[in-house]
Coordinates of C-alpha atoms in Angstrom, one line a residue:
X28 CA -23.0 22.4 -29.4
X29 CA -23.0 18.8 -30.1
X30 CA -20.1 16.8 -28.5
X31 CA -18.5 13.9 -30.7
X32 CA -16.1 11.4 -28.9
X33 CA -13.9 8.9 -31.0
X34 CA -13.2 6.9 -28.1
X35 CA -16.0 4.8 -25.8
X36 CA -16.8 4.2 -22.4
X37 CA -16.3 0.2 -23.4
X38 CA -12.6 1.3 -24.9
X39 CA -11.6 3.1 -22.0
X40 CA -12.4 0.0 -19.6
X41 CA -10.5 -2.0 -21.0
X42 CA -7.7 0.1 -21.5
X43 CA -7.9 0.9 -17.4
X44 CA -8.1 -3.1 -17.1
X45 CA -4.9 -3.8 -19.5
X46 CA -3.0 -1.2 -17.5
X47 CA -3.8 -2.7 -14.2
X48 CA -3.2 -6.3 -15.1
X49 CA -0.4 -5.4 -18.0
X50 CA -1.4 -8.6 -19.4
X51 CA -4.4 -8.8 -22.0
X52 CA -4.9 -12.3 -21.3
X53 CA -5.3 -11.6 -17.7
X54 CA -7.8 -8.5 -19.1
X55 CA -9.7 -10.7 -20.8
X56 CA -10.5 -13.1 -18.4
X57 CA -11.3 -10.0 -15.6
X58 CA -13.6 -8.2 -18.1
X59 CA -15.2 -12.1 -19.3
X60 CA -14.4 -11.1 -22.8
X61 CA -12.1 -13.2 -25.8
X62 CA -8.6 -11.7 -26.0
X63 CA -9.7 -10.3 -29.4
X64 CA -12.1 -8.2 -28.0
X65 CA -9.6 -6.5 -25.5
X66 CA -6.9 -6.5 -28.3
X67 CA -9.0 -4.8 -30.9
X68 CA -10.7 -1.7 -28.4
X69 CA -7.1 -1.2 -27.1
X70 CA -5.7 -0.6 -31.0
X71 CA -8.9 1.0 -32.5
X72 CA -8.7 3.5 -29.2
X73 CA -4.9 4.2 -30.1
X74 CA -5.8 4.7 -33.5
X75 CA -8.6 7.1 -32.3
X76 CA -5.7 9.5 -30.4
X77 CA -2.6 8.9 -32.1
X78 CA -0.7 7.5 -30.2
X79 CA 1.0 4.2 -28.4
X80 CA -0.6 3.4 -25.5
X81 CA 1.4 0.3 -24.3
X82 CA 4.6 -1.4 -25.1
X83 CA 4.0 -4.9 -26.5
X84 CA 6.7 -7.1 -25.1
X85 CA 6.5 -10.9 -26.6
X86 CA 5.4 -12.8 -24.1
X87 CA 6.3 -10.4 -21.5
X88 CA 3.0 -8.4 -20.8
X89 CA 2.3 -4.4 -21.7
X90 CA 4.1 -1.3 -20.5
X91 CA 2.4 1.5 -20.1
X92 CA 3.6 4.5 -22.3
X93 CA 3.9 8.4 -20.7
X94 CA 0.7 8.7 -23.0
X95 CA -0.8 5.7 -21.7
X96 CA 0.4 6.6 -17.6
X97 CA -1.3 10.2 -18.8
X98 CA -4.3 8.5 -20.3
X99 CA -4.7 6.4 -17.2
X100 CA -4.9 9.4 -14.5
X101 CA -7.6 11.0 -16.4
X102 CA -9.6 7.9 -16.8
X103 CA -9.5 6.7 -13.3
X104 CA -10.8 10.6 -13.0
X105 CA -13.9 10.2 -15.3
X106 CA -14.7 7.2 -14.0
X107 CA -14.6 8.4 -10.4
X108 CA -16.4 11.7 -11.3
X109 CA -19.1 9.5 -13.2
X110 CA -19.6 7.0 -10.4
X111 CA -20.5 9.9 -8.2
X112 CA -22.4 11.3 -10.3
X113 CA -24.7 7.4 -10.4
X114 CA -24.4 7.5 -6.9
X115 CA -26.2 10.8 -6.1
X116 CA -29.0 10.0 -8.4
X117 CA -29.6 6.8 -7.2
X118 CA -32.5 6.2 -4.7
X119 CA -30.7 5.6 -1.8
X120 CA -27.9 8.1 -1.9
X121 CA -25.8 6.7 1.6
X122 CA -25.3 3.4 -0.5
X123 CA -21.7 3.4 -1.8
X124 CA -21.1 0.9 -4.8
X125 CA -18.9 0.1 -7.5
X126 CA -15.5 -0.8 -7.3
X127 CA -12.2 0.2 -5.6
X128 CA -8.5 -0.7 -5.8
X129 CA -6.5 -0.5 -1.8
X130 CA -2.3 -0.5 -2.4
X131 CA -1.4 -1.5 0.7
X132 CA 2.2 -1.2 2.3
X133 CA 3.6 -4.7 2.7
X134 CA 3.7 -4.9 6.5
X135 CA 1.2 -3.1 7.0
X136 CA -1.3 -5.9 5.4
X137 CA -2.0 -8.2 7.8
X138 CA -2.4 -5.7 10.5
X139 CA -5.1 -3.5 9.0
X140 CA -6.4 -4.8 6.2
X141 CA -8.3 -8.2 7.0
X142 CA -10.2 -5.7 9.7
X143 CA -10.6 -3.2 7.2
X144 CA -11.9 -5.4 5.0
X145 CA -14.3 -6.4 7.1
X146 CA -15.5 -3.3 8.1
X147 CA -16.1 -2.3 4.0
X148 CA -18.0 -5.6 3.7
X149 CA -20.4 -5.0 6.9
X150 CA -20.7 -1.3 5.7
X151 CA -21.0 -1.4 1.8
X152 CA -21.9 -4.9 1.1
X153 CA -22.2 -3.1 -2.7
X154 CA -18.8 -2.1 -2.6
X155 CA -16.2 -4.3 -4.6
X156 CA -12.4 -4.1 -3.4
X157 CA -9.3 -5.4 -5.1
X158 CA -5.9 -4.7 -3.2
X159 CA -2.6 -4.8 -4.4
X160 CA 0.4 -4.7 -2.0
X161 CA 4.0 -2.9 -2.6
X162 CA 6.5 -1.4 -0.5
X163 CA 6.1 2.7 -0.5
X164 CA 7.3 3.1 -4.2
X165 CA 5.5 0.3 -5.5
X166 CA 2.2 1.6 -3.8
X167 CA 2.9 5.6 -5.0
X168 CA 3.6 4.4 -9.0
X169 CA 0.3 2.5 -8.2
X170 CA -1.7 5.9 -7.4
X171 CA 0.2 7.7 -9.8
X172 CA -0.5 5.7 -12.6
X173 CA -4.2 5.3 -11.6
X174 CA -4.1 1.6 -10.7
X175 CA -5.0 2.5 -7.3
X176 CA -7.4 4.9 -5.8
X177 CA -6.2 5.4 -2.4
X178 CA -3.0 4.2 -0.4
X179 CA -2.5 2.8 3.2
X180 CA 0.9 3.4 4.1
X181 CA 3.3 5.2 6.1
X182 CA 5.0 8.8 6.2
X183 CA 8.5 7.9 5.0
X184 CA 8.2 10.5 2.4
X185 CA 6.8 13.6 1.6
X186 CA 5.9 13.1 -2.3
X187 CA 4.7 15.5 -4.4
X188 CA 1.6 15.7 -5.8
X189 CA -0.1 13.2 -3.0
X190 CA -2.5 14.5 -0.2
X191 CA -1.2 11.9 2.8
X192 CA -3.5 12.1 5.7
X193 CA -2.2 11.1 9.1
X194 CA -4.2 8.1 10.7
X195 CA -2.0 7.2 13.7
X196 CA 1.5 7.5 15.1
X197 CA 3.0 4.0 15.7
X198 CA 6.6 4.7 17.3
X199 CA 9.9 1.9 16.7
X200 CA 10.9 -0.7 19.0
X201 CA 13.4 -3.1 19.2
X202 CA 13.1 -6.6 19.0
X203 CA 15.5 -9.2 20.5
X204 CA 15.5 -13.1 20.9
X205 CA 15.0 -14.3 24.6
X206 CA 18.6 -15.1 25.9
X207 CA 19.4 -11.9 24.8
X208 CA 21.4 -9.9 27.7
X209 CA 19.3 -6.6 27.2
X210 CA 15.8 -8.7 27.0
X211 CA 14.5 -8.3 30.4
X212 CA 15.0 -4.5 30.3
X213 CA 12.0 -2.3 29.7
X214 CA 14.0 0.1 27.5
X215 CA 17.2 0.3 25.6
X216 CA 19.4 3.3 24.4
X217 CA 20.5 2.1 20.7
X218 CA 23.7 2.8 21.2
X219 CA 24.2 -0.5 24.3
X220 CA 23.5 -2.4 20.7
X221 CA 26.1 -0.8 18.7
X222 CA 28.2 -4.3 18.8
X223 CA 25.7 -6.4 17.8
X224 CA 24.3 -7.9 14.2
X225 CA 21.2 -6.0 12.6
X226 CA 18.8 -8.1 10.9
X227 CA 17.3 -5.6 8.3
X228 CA 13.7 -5.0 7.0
X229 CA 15.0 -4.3 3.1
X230 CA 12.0 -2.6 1.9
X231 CA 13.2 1.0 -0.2
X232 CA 12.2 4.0 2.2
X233 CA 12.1 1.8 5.2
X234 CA 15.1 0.6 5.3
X235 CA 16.9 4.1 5.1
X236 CA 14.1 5.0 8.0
X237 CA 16.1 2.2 10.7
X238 CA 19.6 2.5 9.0
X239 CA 19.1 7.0 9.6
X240 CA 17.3 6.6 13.2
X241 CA 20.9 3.9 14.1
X242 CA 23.4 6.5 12.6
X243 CA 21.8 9.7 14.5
X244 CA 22.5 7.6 17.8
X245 CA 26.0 7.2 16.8
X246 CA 25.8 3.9 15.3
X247 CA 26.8 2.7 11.8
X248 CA 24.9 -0.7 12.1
X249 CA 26.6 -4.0 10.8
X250 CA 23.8 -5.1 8.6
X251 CA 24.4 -9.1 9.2
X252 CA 21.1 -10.3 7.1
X253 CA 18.3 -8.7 5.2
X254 CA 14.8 -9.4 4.3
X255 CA 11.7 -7.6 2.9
X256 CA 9.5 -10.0 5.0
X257 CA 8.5 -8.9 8.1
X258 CA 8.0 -12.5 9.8
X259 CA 11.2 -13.3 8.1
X260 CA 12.7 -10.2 10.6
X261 CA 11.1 -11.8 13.7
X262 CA 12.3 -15.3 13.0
X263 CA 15.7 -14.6 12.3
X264 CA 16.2 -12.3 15.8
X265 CA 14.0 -15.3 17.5
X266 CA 16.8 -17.7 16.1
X267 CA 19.7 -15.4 17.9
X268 CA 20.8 -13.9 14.2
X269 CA 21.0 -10.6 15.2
X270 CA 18.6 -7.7 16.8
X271 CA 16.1 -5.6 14.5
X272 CA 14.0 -2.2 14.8
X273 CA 10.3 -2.8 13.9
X274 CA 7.3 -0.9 14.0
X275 CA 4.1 -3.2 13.6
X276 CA 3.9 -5.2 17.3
X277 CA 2.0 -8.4 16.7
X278 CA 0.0 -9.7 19.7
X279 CA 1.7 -12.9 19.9
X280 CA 5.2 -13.2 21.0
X281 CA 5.8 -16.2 18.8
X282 CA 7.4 -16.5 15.4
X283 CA 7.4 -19.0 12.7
X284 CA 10.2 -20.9 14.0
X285 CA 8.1 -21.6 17.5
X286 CA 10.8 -19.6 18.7
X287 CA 10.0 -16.3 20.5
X288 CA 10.8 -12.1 20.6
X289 CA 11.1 -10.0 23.0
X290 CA 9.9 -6.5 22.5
X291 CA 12.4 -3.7 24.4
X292 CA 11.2 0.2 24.0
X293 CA 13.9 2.6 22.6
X294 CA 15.0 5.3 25.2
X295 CA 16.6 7.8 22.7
X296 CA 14.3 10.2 21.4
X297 CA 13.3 8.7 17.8
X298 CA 11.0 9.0 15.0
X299 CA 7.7 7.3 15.0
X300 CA 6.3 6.3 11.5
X301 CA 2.2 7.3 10.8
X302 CA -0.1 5.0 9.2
X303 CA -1.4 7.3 6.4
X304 CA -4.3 7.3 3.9
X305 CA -3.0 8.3 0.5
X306 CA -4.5 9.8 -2.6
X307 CA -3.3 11.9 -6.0
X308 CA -3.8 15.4 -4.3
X309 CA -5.0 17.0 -7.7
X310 CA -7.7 14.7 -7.7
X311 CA -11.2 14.6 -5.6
X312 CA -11.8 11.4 -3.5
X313 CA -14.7 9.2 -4.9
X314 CA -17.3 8.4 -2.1
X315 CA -15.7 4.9 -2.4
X316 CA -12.0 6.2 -1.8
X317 CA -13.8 8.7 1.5
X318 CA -15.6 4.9 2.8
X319 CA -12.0 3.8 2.9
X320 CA -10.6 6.6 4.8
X321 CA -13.4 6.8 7.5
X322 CA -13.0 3.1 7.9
X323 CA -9.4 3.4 8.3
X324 CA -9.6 6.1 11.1
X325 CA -12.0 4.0 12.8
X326 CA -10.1 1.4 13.3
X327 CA -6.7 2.9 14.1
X328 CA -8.0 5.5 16.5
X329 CA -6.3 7.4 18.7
X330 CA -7.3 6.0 21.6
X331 CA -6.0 2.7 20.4
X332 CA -2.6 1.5 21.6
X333 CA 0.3 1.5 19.4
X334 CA 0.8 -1.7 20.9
X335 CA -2.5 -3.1 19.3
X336 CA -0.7 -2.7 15.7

């Protein structure tokens, strides 16, 4: 039986390029093809099934359509199975190539990913990576709709249909500028800061996290300021704005400001977060999306610190 496709490998790339981009400008100039080129596959291949794959919004960029966010899964899918496939039949079969996309949880970025990528580059000097950086909803639309292969994030929800694997537990601590009363102590109970300011991380998921962990001690925190940058966080409790619950511990004391934190450990009995590694559980990780993964747990072993993150 002879197998007849309407659609092409060609059509399909750029179609997984306009949905990661949502711009066919910005396509274009990734695939170093004219616009027209991008604009034509992207109709003739919607012609081909029937249906709208984007939303064209004047000036706006694309949206991607259920059939389009459907479309998407399967051809991240093919194209992982068919990279595999290239791979084994190459000559040298430990060589992992091709490309990847990392969606990386905010904070989490400058801890582990200039190492990691690092570590890819000494390893797979063949293998390309592109990252993009959300907070933990951001970063699971990214794997759902196929613009990312894997995820590095934490456990601050149990989605479906997502295989998280636990990398490392990294436990909360609080964070207090240096005149603070409670500073020189090695550990606090939460509720001896029940009177004063929180200075928020804002991020969705993690901000529910510190605001849950404060009300199970008895607390209903008075949110004073709020930011979904982490340095932002470190500066503002340097500056004496408040106190805030953080779980990344840089290695310098010293913020932005030139001002400095003091790191107290939490006495109650509270939930650490886990660095995970995140894929679409239906779905078979590439040799790429496994190099990840074993790079990841190398470099946030167990025997390393949570201090060290």
């Amino acid at each position: 039986m002879v197998h007849r496709f309407s659609i092409t490998l060609t059509q399909l790339s750029y179609f997984t390029e306009c949905a990661k981009t949502l711009n066919m400008t910005a396509a274009s100039q990734e695939l170093h093809v004219a616009q027209s080129a991008v604009s034509t596959a992207i109709s003739h291949l919607e012609r081909s099934l029937g249906a709208a794959l984007f939303i064209r919004q004047h000036s706006k960029g694309l949206i991607l359509t259920a059939a389009g966010e459907a479309l998407l899964r399967d051809t991240h899918r093919l194209f992982g199975l068919l990279s595999d496939t290239i791979e084994t039949i190459q000559a040298d079969q430990e060589e992992v190539r091709g490309a990847i996309t990392i969606a990386c949880f905010h904070t989490l970025t400058p801890f582990v990913l200039p190492q990691l990528l690092r570590l890819l580059q000494e390893r797979h000097p063949n293998l390309t990576v592109e990252v993009v950086e959300g907070d933990s909803e951001e970063n699971l639309a990214a794997l759902r709709g196929g613009r990312a292969e894997i995820a590095i994030g934490y456990d601050l929800t149990a989605p479906d249909g997502i295989e998280q694997e636990f990398i490392a537990a990294v436990p909360p601590h609080v964070i207090l500028h240096t005149d603070h009363p409670l500073a020189q102590r090695g550990s606090v109970a939460l509720a001896e800061l029940a009177a004063d300011p929180l200075v928020l991380l804002d991020l969705p998921d993690s901000r529910e996290y510190f605001q849950r962990m404060l009300q199970e001690a008895g607390i209903t925190p008075h949110v004073k300021y709020r930011t979904k940058n982490y340095e932002a966080v470190r500066s503002l409790v340097a500056m004496g704005c408040g106190f805030s619950i953080l779980n990344q511990r840089p290695r310098i004391e010293e913020t932005y400001t030139g001002s400095r934190t003091v790191i107290v450990e939490i006495s109650d009995d509270v939930r650490a977060l886990h660095v995970t590694v995140s894929s679409l559980a239906q779905v078979e990780r590439t040799a790429r999306a496994r190099a990840v993964a074993t790079a990841v747990r190398e470099l946030l072993t167990p025997a390393d610190s949570a201090s060290d993150m």
